[in-house]
Coordinates of C-alpha atoms in Angstrom, one line a residue:
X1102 CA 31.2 20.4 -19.4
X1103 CA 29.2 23.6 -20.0
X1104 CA 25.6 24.3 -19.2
X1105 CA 24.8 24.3 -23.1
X1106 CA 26.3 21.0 -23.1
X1107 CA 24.7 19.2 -20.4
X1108 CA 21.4 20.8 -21.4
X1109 CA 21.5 19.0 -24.8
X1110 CA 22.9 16.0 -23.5
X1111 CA 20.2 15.5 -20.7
X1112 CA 17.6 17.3 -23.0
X1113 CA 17.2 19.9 -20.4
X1114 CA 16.7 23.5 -21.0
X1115 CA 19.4 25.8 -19.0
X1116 CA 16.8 27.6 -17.1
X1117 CA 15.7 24.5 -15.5
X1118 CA 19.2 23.4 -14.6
X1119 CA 19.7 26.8 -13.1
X1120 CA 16.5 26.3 -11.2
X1121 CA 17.9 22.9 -9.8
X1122 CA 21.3 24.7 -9.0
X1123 CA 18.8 27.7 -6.8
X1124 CA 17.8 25.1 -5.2
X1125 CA 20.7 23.5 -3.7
X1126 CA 20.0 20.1 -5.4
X1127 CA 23.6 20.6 -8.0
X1128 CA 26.4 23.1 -7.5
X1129 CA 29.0 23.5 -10.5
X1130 CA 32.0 25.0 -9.9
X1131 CA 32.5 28.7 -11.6
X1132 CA 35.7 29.3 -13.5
X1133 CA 37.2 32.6 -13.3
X1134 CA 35.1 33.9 -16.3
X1135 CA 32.2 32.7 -14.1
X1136 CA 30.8 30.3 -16.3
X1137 CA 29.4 26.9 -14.7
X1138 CA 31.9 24.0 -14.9
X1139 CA 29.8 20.6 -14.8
X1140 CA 31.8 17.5 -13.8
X1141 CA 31.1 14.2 -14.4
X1142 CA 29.8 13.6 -10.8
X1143 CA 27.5 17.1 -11.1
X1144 CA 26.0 15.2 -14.3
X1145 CA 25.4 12.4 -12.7
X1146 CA 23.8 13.6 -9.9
X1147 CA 21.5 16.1 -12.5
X1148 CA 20.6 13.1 -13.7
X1149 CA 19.2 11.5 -10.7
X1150 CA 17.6 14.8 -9.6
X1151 CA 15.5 14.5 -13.2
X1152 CA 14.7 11.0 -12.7
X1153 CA 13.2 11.3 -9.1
X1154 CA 11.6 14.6 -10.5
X1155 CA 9.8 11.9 -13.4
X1156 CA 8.8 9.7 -10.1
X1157 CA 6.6 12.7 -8.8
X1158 CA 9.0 13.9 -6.1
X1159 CA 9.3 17.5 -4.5
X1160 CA 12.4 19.3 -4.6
X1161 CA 12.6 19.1 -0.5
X1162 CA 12.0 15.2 -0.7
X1163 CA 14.6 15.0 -3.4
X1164 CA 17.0 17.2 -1.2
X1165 CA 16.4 14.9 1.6
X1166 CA 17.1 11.4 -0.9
X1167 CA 20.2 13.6 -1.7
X1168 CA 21.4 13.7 1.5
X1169 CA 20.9 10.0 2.4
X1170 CA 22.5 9.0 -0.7
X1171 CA 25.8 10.9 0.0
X1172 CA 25.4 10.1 3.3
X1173 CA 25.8 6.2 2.3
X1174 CA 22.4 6.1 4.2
X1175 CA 20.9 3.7 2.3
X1176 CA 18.4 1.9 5.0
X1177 CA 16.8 6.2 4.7
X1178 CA 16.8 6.7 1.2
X1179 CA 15.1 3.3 0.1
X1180 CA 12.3 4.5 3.1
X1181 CA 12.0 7.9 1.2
X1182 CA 11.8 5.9 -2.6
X1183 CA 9.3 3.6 -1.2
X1184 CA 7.2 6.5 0.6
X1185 CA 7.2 8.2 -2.9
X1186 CA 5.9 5.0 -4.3
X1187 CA 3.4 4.8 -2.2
X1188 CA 1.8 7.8 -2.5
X1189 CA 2.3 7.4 -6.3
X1190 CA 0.2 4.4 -5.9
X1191 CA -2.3 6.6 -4.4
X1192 CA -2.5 9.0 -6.5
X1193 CA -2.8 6.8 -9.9
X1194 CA -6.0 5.0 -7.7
X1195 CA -7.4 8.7 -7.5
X1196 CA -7.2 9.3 -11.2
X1197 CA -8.5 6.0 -11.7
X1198 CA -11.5 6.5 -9.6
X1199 CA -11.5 10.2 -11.2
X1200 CA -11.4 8.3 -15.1
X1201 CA -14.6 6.3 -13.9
X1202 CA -17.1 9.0 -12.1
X1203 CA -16.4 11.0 -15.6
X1204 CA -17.2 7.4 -17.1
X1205 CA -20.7 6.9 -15.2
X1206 CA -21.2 11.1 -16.2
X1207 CA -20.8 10.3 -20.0
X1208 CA -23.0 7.1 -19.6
X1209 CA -25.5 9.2 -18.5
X1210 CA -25.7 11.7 -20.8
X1211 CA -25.8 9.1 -23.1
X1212 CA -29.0 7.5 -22.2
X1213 CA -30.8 10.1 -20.8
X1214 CA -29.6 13.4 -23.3
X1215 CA -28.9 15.2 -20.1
X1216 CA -26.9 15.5 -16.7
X1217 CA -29.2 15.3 -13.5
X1218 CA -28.0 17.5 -11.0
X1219 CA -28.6 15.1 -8.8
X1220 CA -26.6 12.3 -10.5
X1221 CA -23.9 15.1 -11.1
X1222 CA -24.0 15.9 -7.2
X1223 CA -24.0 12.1 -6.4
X1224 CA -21.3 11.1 -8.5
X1225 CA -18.9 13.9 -6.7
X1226 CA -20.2 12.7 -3.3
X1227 CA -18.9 9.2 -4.2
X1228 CA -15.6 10.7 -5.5
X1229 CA -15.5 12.8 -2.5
X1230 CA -16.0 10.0 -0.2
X1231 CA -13.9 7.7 -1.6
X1232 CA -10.6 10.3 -1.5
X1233 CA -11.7 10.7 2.3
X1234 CA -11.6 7.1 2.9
X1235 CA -8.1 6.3 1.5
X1236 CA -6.9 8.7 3.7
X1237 CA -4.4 6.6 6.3
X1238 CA -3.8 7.5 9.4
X1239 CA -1.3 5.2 12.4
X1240 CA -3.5 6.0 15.3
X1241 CA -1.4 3.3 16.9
X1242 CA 2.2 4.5 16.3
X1243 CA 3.4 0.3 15.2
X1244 CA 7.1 1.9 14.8
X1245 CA 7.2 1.9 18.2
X1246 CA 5.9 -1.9 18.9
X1247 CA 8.2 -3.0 16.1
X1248 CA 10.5 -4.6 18.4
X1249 CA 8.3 -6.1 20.8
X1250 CA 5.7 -7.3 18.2
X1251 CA 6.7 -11.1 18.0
X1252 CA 6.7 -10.9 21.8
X1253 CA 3.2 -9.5 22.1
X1254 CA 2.2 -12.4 19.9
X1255 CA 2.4 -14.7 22.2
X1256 CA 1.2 -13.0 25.2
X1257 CA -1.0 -10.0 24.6
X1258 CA -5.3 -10.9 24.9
X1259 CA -5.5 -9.2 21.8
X1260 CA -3.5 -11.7 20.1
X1261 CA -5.2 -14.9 21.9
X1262 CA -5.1 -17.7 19.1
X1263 CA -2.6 -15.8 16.8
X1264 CA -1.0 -19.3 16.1
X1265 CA -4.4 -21.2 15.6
X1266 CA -5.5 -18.4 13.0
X1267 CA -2.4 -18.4 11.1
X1268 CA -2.4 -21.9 10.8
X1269 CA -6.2 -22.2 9.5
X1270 CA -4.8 -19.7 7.4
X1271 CA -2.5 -21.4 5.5
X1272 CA -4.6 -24.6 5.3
X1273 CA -7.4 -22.9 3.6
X1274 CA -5.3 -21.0 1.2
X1275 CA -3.4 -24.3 0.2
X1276 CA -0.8 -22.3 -1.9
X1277 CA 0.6 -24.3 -4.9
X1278 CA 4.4 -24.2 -5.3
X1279 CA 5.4 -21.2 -6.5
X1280 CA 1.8 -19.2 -6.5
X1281 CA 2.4 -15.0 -5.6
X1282 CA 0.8 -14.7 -2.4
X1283 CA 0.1 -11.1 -1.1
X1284 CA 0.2 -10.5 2.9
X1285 CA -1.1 -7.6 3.4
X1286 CA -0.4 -5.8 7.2
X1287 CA 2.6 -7.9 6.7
X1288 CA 4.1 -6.9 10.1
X1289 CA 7.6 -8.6 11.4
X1290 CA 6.0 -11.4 8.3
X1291 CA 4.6 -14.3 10.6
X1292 CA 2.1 -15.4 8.1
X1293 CA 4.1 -14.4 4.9
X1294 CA 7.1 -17.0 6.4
X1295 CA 4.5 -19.7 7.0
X1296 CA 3.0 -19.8 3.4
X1297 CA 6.7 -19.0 2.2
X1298 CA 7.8 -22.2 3.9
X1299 CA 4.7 -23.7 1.5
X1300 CA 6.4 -23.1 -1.7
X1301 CA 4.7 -19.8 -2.2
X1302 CA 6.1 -16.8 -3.7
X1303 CA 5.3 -13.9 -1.4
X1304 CA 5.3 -10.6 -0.9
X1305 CA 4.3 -8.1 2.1
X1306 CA 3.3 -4.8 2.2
X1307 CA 2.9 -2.6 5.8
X1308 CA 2.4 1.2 6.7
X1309 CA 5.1 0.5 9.2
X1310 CA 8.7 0.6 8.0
X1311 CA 10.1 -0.3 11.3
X1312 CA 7.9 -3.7 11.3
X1313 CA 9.5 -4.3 7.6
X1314 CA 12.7 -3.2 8.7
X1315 CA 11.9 -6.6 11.7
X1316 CA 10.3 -8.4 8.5
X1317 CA 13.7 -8.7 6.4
X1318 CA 15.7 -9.3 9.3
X1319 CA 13.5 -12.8 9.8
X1320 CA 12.9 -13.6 6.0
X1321 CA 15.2 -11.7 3.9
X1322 CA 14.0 -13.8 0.6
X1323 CA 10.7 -12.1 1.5
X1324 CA 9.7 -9.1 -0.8
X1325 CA 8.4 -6.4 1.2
X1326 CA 6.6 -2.8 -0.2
X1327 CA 6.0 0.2 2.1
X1328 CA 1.9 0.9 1.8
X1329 CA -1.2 0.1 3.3
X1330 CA -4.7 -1.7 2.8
X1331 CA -6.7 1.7 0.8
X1332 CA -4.2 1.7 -1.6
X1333 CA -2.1 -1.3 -2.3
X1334 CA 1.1 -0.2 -4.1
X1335 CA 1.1 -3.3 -6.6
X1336 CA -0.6 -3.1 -10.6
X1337 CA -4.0 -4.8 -10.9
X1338 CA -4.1 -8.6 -11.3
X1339 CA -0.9 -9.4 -10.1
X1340 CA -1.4 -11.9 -7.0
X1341 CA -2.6 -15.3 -6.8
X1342 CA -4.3 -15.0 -3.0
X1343 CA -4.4 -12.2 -0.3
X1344 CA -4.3 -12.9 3.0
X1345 CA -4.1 -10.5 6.2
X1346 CA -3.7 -11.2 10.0
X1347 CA -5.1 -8.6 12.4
X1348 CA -4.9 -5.5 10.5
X1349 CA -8.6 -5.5 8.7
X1350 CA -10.1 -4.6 12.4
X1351 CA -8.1 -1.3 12.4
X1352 CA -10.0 0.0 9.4
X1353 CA -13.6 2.1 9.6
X1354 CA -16.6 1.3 8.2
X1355 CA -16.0 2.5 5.0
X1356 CA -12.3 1.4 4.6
X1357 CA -13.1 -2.3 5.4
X1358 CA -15.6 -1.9 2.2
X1359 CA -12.5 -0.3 0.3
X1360 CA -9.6 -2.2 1.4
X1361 CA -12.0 -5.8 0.3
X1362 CA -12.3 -3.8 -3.5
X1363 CA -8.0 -3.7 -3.0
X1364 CA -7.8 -7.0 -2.6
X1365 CA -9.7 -8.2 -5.2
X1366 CA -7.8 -5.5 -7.4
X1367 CA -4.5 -6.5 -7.3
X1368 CA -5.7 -10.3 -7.7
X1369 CA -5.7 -12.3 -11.1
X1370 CA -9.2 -13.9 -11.3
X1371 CA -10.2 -16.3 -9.7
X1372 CA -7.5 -15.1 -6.8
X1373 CA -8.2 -16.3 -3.4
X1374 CA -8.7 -14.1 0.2
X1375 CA -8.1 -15.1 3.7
X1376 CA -8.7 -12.7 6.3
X1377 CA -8.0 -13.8 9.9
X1378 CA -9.0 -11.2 12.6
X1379 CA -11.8 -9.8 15.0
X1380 CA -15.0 -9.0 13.9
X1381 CA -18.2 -9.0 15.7
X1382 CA -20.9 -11.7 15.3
X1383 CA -25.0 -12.0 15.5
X1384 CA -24.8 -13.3 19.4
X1385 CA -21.8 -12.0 20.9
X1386 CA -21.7 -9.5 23.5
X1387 CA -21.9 -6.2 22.7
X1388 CA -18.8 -4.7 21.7
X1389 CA -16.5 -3.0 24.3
X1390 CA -15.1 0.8 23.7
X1391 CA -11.8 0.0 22.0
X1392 CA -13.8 -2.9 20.0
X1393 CA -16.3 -0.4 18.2
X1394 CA -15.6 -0.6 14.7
X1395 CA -14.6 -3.9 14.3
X1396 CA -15.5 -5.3 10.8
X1397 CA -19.2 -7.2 11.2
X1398 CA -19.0 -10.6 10.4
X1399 CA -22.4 -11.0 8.6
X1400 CA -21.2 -7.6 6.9
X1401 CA -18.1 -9.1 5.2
X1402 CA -19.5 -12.3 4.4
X1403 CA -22.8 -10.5 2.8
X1404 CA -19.9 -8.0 0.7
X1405 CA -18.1 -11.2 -0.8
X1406 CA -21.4 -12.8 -1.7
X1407 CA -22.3 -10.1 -3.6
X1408 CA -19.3 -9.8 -5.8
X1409 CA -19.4 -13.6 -6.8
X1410 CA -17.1 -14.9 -3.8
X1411 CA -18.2 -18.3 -2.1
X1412 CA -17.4 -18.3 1.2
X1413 CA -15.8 -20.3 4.7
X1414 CA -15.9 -18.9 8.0
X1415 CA -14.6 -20.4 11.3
X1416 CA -14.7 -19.0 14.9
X1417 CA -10.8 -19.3 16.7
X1418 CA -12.0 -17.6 20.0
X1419 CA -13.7 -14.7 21.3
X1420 CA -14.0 -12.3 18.7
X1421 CA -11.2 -13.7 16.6
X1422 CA -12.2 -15.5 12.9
X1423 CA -11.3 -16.7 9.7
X1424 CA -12.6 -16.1 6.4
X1425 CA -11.8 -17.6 3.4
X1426 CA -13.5 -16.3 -0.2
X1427 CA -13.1 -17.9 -3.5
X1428 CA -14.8 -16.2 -6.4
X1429 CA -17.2 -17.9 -8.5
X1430 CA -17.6 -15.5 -11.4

């Protein structure tokens, strides 16, 4: 098949098709006249270089998905489409938050004839802010406890009353049969398998693919997306109940206040959340080095209040709690 050809078939112009060939993504065979010879396996694979082009991807990460592909790597190339979802995710929660400061601009203009340059500066302050604080960052390297993670579980002081917690967990949230459940922090899926074993339909999501590589080895019926708590790659309303098991107390300040807004994104109304983790209480000691930061109890209870949530809160041990919100409007 000529280049004329393929461009009309795939609705392509030749120059671009060229520019895919510069890159090293295609490469048809020349004839003796020189002219490009496209088999039916160089179509193919055009094809799939335009429809991970649609998906947002760069020419290197589609050289690289290339590679994997041929390579019959298919463990890689599902990490690389899922990384590229990801950040899609991100990005459409950008725009979105980019479609509302211009919202709150034209509201103002509306009822006041003019733009305040100090609303104006505010508004992008927020905007700015908010792009900062979706910004994710593994300061703990979880690839590497992958492995060991069910292990630590049972022995590690950070991880004291693991069991307890996951078990109040489950009680409060009371899935129905067949209710889509959202574990967010999923790791090797401890509390996803429990409320799976519940009749729920779940589904985890984790900035770790070695942990999710763990999770589908235990619970291979369990759906698992590549992401993390700022931006959750799932479409608004989707989930029943959220839930998450020592991964909120990694967050900062800011992200805690973002990654509650998540959760209450992706749920339908009415959808429940159950965070079990450390947090810091009126009357405990004060926090230790590695323990500044942790979310403030009386913080998250006061957030959920005032969005509409009714809340339950129960002390495990030590720092560790459980929260349980149900909204009321």
């Amino acid at each position: 098949m000529k280049i004329k050809e393929v461009a009309e078939k795939l609705g392509l112009s030749a120059r671009a098709i060229r520019f895919y060939e510069e890159k090293g993504l295609i490469a048809p065979s020349k004839g003796d006249n020189q002219y490009r010879e496209f088999s039916e396996q160089e179509v193919w694979r055009l094809q799939t270089v335009i429809a991970l082009r649609e998906a947002g991807m760069s020419v290197e990460d589609i050289r690289r998905a290339l590679q994997e592909w041929e390579g019959r790597d298919h463990e890689r190339l599902q990490y690389y489409l899922e990384l590229q979802r990801s950040a899609l995710f991100a990005k459409w929660l950008e725009i979105k938050s980019m479609i509302e400061t211009a919202d709150s601009m034209i509201e103002m203009v509306k009822k006041e004839g003019a733009l305040k340059l100090d609303n104006l500066y505010a508004l992008a302050e927020a905007s700015r802010k908010l792009r900062g604080s979706r910004n994710w960052e593994d300061k703990w390297n979880y690839d590497s406890r992958a492995v060991l993670h069910d292990r630590n579980v049972r022995s590690a002081a950070e991880y004291a009353g693991y069991e307890e917690a996951l078990e109040l967990a489950v009680e409060w949230l009371a899935p129905a049969p067949g209710e889509k459940g959202l574990d967010i922090g999923t790791g090797t899926g401890n509390l996803a398998g429990k409320l799976m074993e519940q009749g729920a339909n779940m589904t985890g999501v984790d900035q770790s693919k070695e942990m999710l590589k763990q999770c589908g080895r235990k619970y291979p019926k369990l759906k698992t997306k590549l992401g993390n708590f700022l931006a959750l790659p799932f479409i608004d309303e989707r989930f029943d109940f959220a839930v998450s098991s020592f991964a909120f107390h990694h967050l900062a300040g800011e992200q805690q206040t973002l990654a509650a807004k998540e959760m209450r994104r992706v749920l339908k109304p009415h959808g429940r959340i159950c965070i079990a983790d450390l947090m810091l209480a009126e009357g405990d000691p004060p926090p230790l080095p590695e323990e500044d930061g942790y979310p403030s109890l009386s913080g998250l209870l006061a957030w959920f209040d005032g969005n509409g949530y009714i809340t339950k809160h129960r002390r495990i041990q030590g720092r560790l709690h459980v929260v349980f919100a149900v909204p009321i409007r």
